[in-house]
Short mmCIF file of C-alpha atoms in Angstrom, two decimals:
data_model
loop_
_atom_site.label_atom_id
_atom_site.label_comp_id
_atom_site.label_asym_id
_atom_site.label_seq_id
_atom_site.Cartn_x
_atom_site.Cartn_y
_atom_site.Cartn_z
CA UNK A 111 -25.65 -10.19 -8.51
CA UNK A 112 -25.55 -13.30 -6.56
CA UNK A 113 -24.88 -16.07 -8.99
CA UNK A 114 -26.25 -18.85 -6.45
CA UNK A 115 -29.38 -17.14 -5.66
CA UNK A 116 -29.77 -14.89 -8.82
CA UNK A 117 -30.65 -11.90 -6.52
CA UNK A 118 -29.40 -8.42 -7.78
CA UNK A 119 -27.80 -7.01 -5.06
CA UNK A 120 -28.37 -3.12 -4.22
CA UNK A 121 -24.94 -1.23 -3.58
CA UNK A 122 -25.74 -1.32 0.26
CA UNK A 123 -26.12 -4.84 0.15
CA UNK A 124 -22.83 -5.49 -1.84
CA UNK A 125 -21.12 -2.82 0.47
CA UNK A 126 -22.04 -5.02 3.37
CA UNK A 127 -20.94 -8.18 1.96
CA UNK A 128 -17.55 -6.89 0.90
CA UNK A 129 -17.28 -5.10 4.57
CA UNK A 130 -17.70 -8.64 6.00
CA UNK A 131 -14.69 -9.90 3.97
CA UNK A 132 -12.86 -6.78 4.44
CA UNK A 133 -13.03 -7.16 8.26
CA UNK A 134 -11.95 -10.82 8.29
CA UNK A 135 -8.79 -9.97 6.35
CA UNK A 136 -8.33 -6.77 8.57
CA UNK A 137 -8.43 -9.04 11.62
CA UNK A 138 -5.55 -11.31 10.43
CA UNK A 139 -3.48 -8.16 9.19
CA UNK A 140 -3.76 -6.71 12.38
CA UNK A 141 -2.61 -9.94 14.08
CA UNK A 142 0.33 -10.47 11.56
CA UNK A 143 1.47 -6.56 11.86
CA UNK A 144 1.17 -6.64 15.52
CA UNK A 145 3.15 -10.04 15.96
CA UNK A 146 5.97 -8.86 13.77
CA UNK A 147 6.10 -4.94 14.39
CA UNK A 148 9.80 -5.16 15.61
CA UNK A 149 13.32 -4.39 14.08
CA UNK A 150 14.40 -8.42 14.01
CA UNK A 151 11.41 -9.27 11.87
CA UNK A 152 11.28 -6.28 9.71
CA UNK A 153 15.16 -6.86 9.10
CA UNK A 154 14.71 -10.55 8.33
CA UNK A 155 11.94 -9.72 5.62
CA UNK A 156 14.11 -6.55 4.06
CA UNK A 157 17.29 -8.66 3.73
CA UNK A 158 15.60 -10.66 0.84
CA UNK A 159 16.48 -14.19 1.94
CA UNK A 160 15.34 -16.93 4.11
CA UNK A 161 16.94 -18.75 6.81
CA UNK A 162 18.29 -21.29 4.10
CA UNK A 163 19.65 -18.53 2.06
CA UNK A 164 16.97 -18.72 -0.84
CA UNK A 165 15.66 -15.46 -2.45
CA UNK A 166 12.55 -14.40 -0.80
CA UNK A 167 9.64 -13.93 -3.56
CA UNK A 168 8.70 -10.65 -4.67
CA UNK A 169 4.98 -11.15 -3.71
CA UNK A 170 4.54 -10.33 -0.25
CA UNK A 171 2.11 -13.06 0.74
CA UNK A 172 4.76 -15.70 -0.32
CA UNK A 173 7.58 -14.13 1.40
CA UNK A 174 5.52 -14.32 4.40
CA UNK A 175 4.86 -18.08 4.03
CA UNK A 176 8.54 -18.72 3.26
CA UNK A 177 9.45 -17.05 6.54
CA UNK A 178 6.85 -19.22 8.15
CA UNK A 179 4.87 -16.10 9.29
CA UNK A 180 1.23 -17.30 9.39
CA UNK A 181 -2.18 -15.95 10.78
CA UNK A 182 -5.23 -17.67 12.01
CA UNK A 183 -8.94 -16.77 11.77
CA UNK A 184 -11.61 -16.35 14.48
CA UNK A 185 -12.50 -19.91 16.20
CA UNK A 186 -15.51 -21.24 14.21
CA UNK A 187 -15.03 -19.16 11.09
CA UNK A 188 -14.25 -20.40 7.86
CA UNK A 189 -12.30 -18.76 4.97
CA UNK A 190 -10.42 -20.27 2.19
CA UNK A 191 -6.94 -19.72 1.69
CA UNK A 192 -6.96 -17.04 -0.71
CA UNK A 193 -8.41 -14.75 1.84
CA UNK A 194 -5.59 -15.64 3.91
CA UNK A 195 -3.28 -14.53 1.17
CA UNK A 196 -4.92 -11.27 0.86
CA UNK A 197 -4.33 -10.70 4.67
CA UNK A 198 -0.61 -11.94 4.19
CA UNK A 199 -0.07 -9.52 1.58
CA UNK A 200 -1.46 -6.49 3.05
CA UNK A 201 0.62 -7.06 6.05
CA UNK A 202 3.55 -8.02 4.13
CA UNK A 203 3.47 -4.72 2.20
CA UNK A 204 3.15 -2.82 5.37
CA UNK A 205 6.24 -4.42 7.16
CA UNK A 206 8.38 -3.94 3.77
CA UNK A 207 7.46 -0.28 3.71
CA UNK A 208 8.40 0.38 7.23
CA UNK A 209 12.04 -0.73 6.62
CA UNK A 210 13.13 2.84 5.18
CA UNK A 211 11.52 4.63 8.04
CA UNK A 212 13.21 2.25 10.43
CA UNK A 213 16.94 2.92 9.00
CA UNK A 214 16.16 6.66 8.62
CA UNK A 215 14.81 6.69 12.52
CA UNK A 216 17.86 4.67 13.52
CA UNK A 217 20.09 7.18 11.86
CA UNK A 218 18.51 10.23 13.70
CA UNK A 219 18.79 8.68 17.12
CA UNK A 220 22.10 7.34 16.87
CA UNK A 221 23.38 10.80 16.10
CA UNK A 222 21.03 12.82 18.32
CA UNK A 223 22.02 16.46 18.17
CA UNK A 224 22.73 18.78 21.18
CA UNK A 225 19.82 21.07 19.99
CA UNK A 226 17.38 19.24 17.91
CA UNK A 227 16.09 22.73 16.61
CA UNK A 228 19.54 23.32 14.87
CA UNK A 229 22.18 20.95 13.88
CA UNK A 230 25.68 21.95 13.45
CA UNK A 231 27.26 21.24 10.13
CA UNK A 232 29.33 18.54 11.78
CA UNK A 233 26.03 17.05 13.26
CA UNK A 234 24.58 17.17 9.66
CA UNK A 235 27.33 15.36 8.46
CA UNK A 236 27.12 12.61 11.12
CA UNK A 237 23.43 12.18 10.69
CA UNK A 238 23.59 11.91 6.97
CA UNK A 239 26.41 9.27 7.16
CA UNK A 240 24.34 7.11 9.62
CA UNK A 241 21.39 7.02 7.27
CA UNK A 242 21.74 4.93 4.27
CA UNK A 243 21.69 7.03 1.20
CA UNK A 244 21.60 10.05 3.82
CA UNK A 245 24.07 12.23 1.52
CA UNK A 246 21.44 12.71 -1.13
CA UNK A 247 18.58 12.97 1.41
CA UNK A 248 16.44 16.08 1.58
CA UNK A 249 17.18 18.01 4.62
CA UNK A 250 13.38 18.51 5.08
CA UNK A 251 13.05 14.50 5.46
CA UNK A 252 15.60 14.55 8.60
CA UNK A 253 14.03 17.78 10.19
CA UNK A 254 10.58 15.99 10.20
CA UNK A 255 11.81 12.89 11.69
CA UNK A 256 13.78 14.91 14.40
CA UNK A 257 10.75 16.80 15.16
CA UNK A 258 8.86 13.43 15.66
CA UNK A 259 11.45 12.14 17.98
CA UNK A 260 11.62 15.57 19.98
CA UNK A 261 7.81 15.34 20.34
CA UNK A 262 8.15 11.64 21.98
CA UNK A 263 11.16 12.92 24.07
CA UNK A 264 9.15 15.82 25.38
CA UNK A 265 6.14 13.48 26.47
CA UNK A 266 8.27 10.53 27.77
CA UNK A 267 11.45 11.98 29.04
CA UNK A 268 13.64 9.81 26.79
CA UNK A 269 14.46 8.98 23.58
CA UNK A 270 12.36 6.16 21.75
CA UNK A 271 14.44 2.89 21.05
CA UNK A 272 13.40 2.69 17.37
CA UNK A 273 10.84 3.63 14.94
CA UNK A 274 8.29 0.67 16.37
CA UNK A 275 8.29 2.49 19.54
CA UNK A 276 7.73 6.00 18.30
CA UNK A 277 4.95 5.17 15.91
CA UNK A 278 3.49 2.22 16.94
CA UNK A 279 1.68 -0.36 14.68
CA UNK A 280 -0.29 1.27 12.02
CA UNK A 281 -3.89 1.29 11.53
CA UNK A 282 -5.20 -1.59 9.40
CA UNK A 283 -7.57 -0.01 6.22
CA UNK A 284 -10.33 -2.26 5.30
CA UNK A 285 -9.78 -3.42 1.63
CA UNK A 286 -9.26 -6.59 -0.22
CA UNK A 287 -6.03 -6.76 -2.27
CA UNK A 288 -7.48 -9.35 -5.10
CA UNK A 289 -4.08 -9.23 -6.86
CA UNK A 290 -2.95 -12.02 -4.34
CA UNK A 291 -5.84 -14.28 -5.29
CA UNK A 292 -6.39 -16.57 -8.10
CA UNK A 293 -9.32 -17.73 -10.42
CA UNK A 294 -10.57 -19.74 -7.17
CA UNK A 295 -11.49 -16.52 -5.55
CA UNK A 296 -11.74 -13.67 -8.36
CA UNK A 297 -11.69 -13.17 -11.98
CA UNK A 298 -12.37 -10.02 -14.19
CA UNK A 299 -12.93 -9.95 -17.72
CA UNK A 300 -13.58 -7.13 -20.20
CA UNK A 301 -17.12 -7.08 -22.12
CA UNK A 302 -16.39 -7.81 -25.77
CA UNK A 303 -19.77 -5.58 -26.55
CA UNK A 304 -18.59 -2.86 -24.39
CA UNK A 305 -14.95 -2.24 -23.99
CA UNK A 306 -15.81 0.44 -21.23
CA UNK A 307 -17.04 -2.20 -18.98
CA UNK A 308 -15.67 -5.11 -17.22
CA UNK A 309 -17.11 -8.08 -15.09
CA UNK A 310 -15.15 -8.67 -11.57
CA UNK A 311 -16.56 -11.95 -9.93
CA UNK A 312 -15.79 -12.95 -6.78
CA UNK A 313 -16.45 -14.99 -3.59
CA UNK A 314 -18.14 -13.04 -0.80
CA UNK A 315 -19.56 -14.39 2.64
CA UNK A 316 -23.40 -14.37 3.14
CA UNK A 317 -22.97 -13.55 6.96
CA UNK A 318 -20.66 -11.34 8.56
CA UNK A 319 -19.14 -14.87 10.56
CA UNK A 320 -19.26 -17.72 7.85
CA UNK A 321 -19.33 -20.98 9.33
CA UNK A 322 -18.57 -23.26 6.39
CA UNK A 323 -17.61 -22.82 2.70
CA UNK A 324 -21.64 -22.68 1.84
CA UNK A 325 -21.58 -19.50 3.53
CA UNK A 326 -19.39 -18.06 0.56
CA UNK A 327 -20.96 -17.39 -2.63
CA UNK A 328 -19.87 -15.91 -6.11
CA UNK A 329 -20.98 -12.33 -7.05
CA UNK A 330 -20.92 -10.80 -10.14
CA UNK A 331 -20.08 -7.09 -10.11
CA UNK A 332 -20.04 -4.99 -13.16
CA UNK A 333 -17.39 -2.32 -13.54
CA UNK A 334 -17.51 1.02 -15.69
CA UNK A 335 -14.17 1.83 -16.62
CA UNK A 336 -12.91 5.34 -17.17
CA UNK A 337 -12.24 6.40 -20.88
CA UNK A 338 -8.17 6.77 -19.93
CA UNK A 339 -8.00 3.15 -19.98
CA UNK A 340 -7.12 1.83 -23.59
CA UNK A 341 -9.47 -0.47 -25.29
CA UNK A 342 -6.76 -3.04 -25.72
CA UNK A 343 -5.29 -2.86 -22.04
CA UNK A 344 -5.28 -6.09 -20.14
CA UNK A 345 -7.02 -5.71 -16.85
CA UNK A 346 -5.71 -7.18 -13.35
CA UNK A 347 -7.80 -7.94 -10.15
CA UNK A 348 -8.31 -4.60 -8.58
CA UNK A 349 -8.33 -3.56 -4.82
CA UNK A 350 -11.37 -3.11 -3.29
CA UNK A 351 -12.42 -0.49 -0.85
CA UNK A 352 -15.58 0.89 0.98
CA UNK A 353 -16.24 4.68 0.16
CA UNK A 354 -19.24 6.55 1.17
CA UNK A 355 -21.13 3.09 1.74
CA UNK A 356 -20.41 2.13 -1.91
CA UNK A 357 -17.72 -0.49 -3.21
CA UNK A 358 -14.68 1.41 -5.30
CA UNK A 359 -12.20 -0.70 -7.45
CA UNK A 360 -8.57 0.28 -7.90
CA UNK A 361 -8.33 -1.34 -11.36
CA UNK A 362 -4.75 -1.92 -12.51
CA UNK A 363 -3.82 -2.75 -16.15
CA UNK A 364 -1.03 -3.10 -18.69
CA UNK A 365 -0.92 -2.10 -22.26
CA UNK A 366 2.31 -1.60 -24.70
CA UNK A 367 3.45 1.71 -25.34
CA UNK A 368 5.96 3.22 -28.23
CA UNK A 369 9.55 3.00 -27.21
CA UNK A 370 10.17 6.54 -25.97
CA UNK A 371 12.38 9.22 -27.96
CA UNK A 372 15.64 10.38 -26.36
CA UNK A 373 14.94 13.82 -27.97
CA UNK A 374 12.32 15.81 -29.77
CA UNK A 375 9.79 15.94 -26.88
CA UNK A 376 7.33 18.92 -26.89
CA UNK A 377 5.40 17.85 -23.70
CA UNK A 378 6.93 16.86 -20.26
CA UNK A 379 5.47 15.86 -16.71
CA UNK A 380 7.06 17.27 -13.38
CA UNK A 381 6.59 15.52 -10.40
CA UNK A 382 7.68 16.36 -6.81
CA UNK A 383 7.00 15.33 -3.17
CA UNK A 384 6.70 17.34 -0.22
CA UNK A 385 5.51 17.64 3.61
CA UNK A 386 2.22 18.11 2.92
CA UNK A 387 1.57 16.11 -0.35
CA UNK A 388 2.69 12.97 -1.32
CA UNK A 389 3.01 14.06 -4.90
CA UNK A 390 2.55 17.09 -7.03
CA UNK A 391 2.38 16.77 -10.72
CA UNK A 392 2.05 19.28 -13.69
CA UNK A 393 2.42 18.84 -17.45
CA UNK A 394 4.28 21.67 -19.67
CA UNK A 395 4.24 22.15 -23.49
CA UNK A 396 7.35 23.56 -25.30
CA UNK A 397 6.22 25.77 -28.24
CA UNK A 398 8.12 26.17 -31.53
CA UNK A 399 8.93 29.84 -30.38
CA UNK A 400 10.39 28.77 -27.23
CA UNK A 401 7.52 29.57 -24.85
CA UNK A 402 6.63 27.11 -21.98
CA UNK A 403 3.04 26.77 -21.12
CA UNK A 404 1.23 24.63 -18.63
CA UNK A 405 -1.38 22.05 -19.56
CA UNK A 406 -4.28 22.60 -17.23
CA UNK A 407 -3.79 22.91 -13.21
CA UNK A 408 -1.69 19.79 -12.20
CA UNK A 409 -2.86 17.77 -9.37
CA UNK A 410 -1.90 16.73 -5.88
CA UNK A 411 -1.97 13.59 -4.10
CA UNK A 412 -2.56 14.29 -0.20
CA UNK A 413 -0.36 12.15 2.23
CA UNK A 414 -2.08 10.04 4.79
CA UNK A 415 -0.38 9.75 8.19
CA UNK A 416 -0.54 6.95 10.73
CA UNK A 417 -1.62 7.93 14.31
CA UNK A 418 1.45 9.90 16.28
CA UNK A 419 3.21 10.26 13.04
CA UNK A 420 4.17 13.77 12.24
CA UNK A 421 4.51 15.22 8.61
CA UNK A 422 7.57 13.89 7.01
CA UNK A 423 7.97 13.40 3.26
CA UNK A 424 7.96 9.68 1.34
CA UNK A 425 11.34 7.81 0.82
CA UNK A 426 12.90 9.09 -2.45
CA UNK A 427 11.97 6.22 -4.90
#
């Protein structure tokens, strides 16, 4: 519901207004990533300290501001500072995450084998030494990156300079990282009458190109929580995405859990990562007679790839 007009917004209208805000954020994110998609800037962000030697904040948007990496909105468009924060947070997360791929690619390029289809034992030792933590890195990770570089070599007749030329700047998804905001942009509260529901309030534009703060109004959005969210959990501002013409909220929460015992467990969760899936997981139960049975069919999270990026496993953390 639009709190200023009292109008009850349909899912389509809500998705349109969230989309307008997400488009403004995505434009700023693209400019930030494009302006800093290089080894020097990514290393500066990854080193964890600013020019004065002070430790960079853990929040990506604060770290970018400490480094002086700013962005601007289109001429004539007015947004508040919290919208800019969301853009800086999203861009900062992308730039931080590329550091691992940059080091991996640099190690592969600096030890390019005579035959990229089959390294010799000595070449395997060289490439693992050149990659930070390469000694414990799965061979499939290095092979996947090698295939990606070989594809570039075949198309261009030379090796790429680094991962930034190899992959190019990634596409910017339309999303709103409300976790970077404060109460001046968004709030979320759990219903006292129904613990399975919560109310998200946030400022959204009333037009695609808001010309002033009057073109932003507060919108109240009821959220249905899944039964897996404990009734006593503390909810945090979600990430909003538009899927199938509807707004979806990725809601994070925290709640206390008992201290885990070191022994005596009868249920275990196994998690693995690989080439075609980001994560695969399944639960097992140990019975008194020593039998181990699976609980359900398990699940998997598919991997999303950037344009031009071949399959390569996620970093081991």
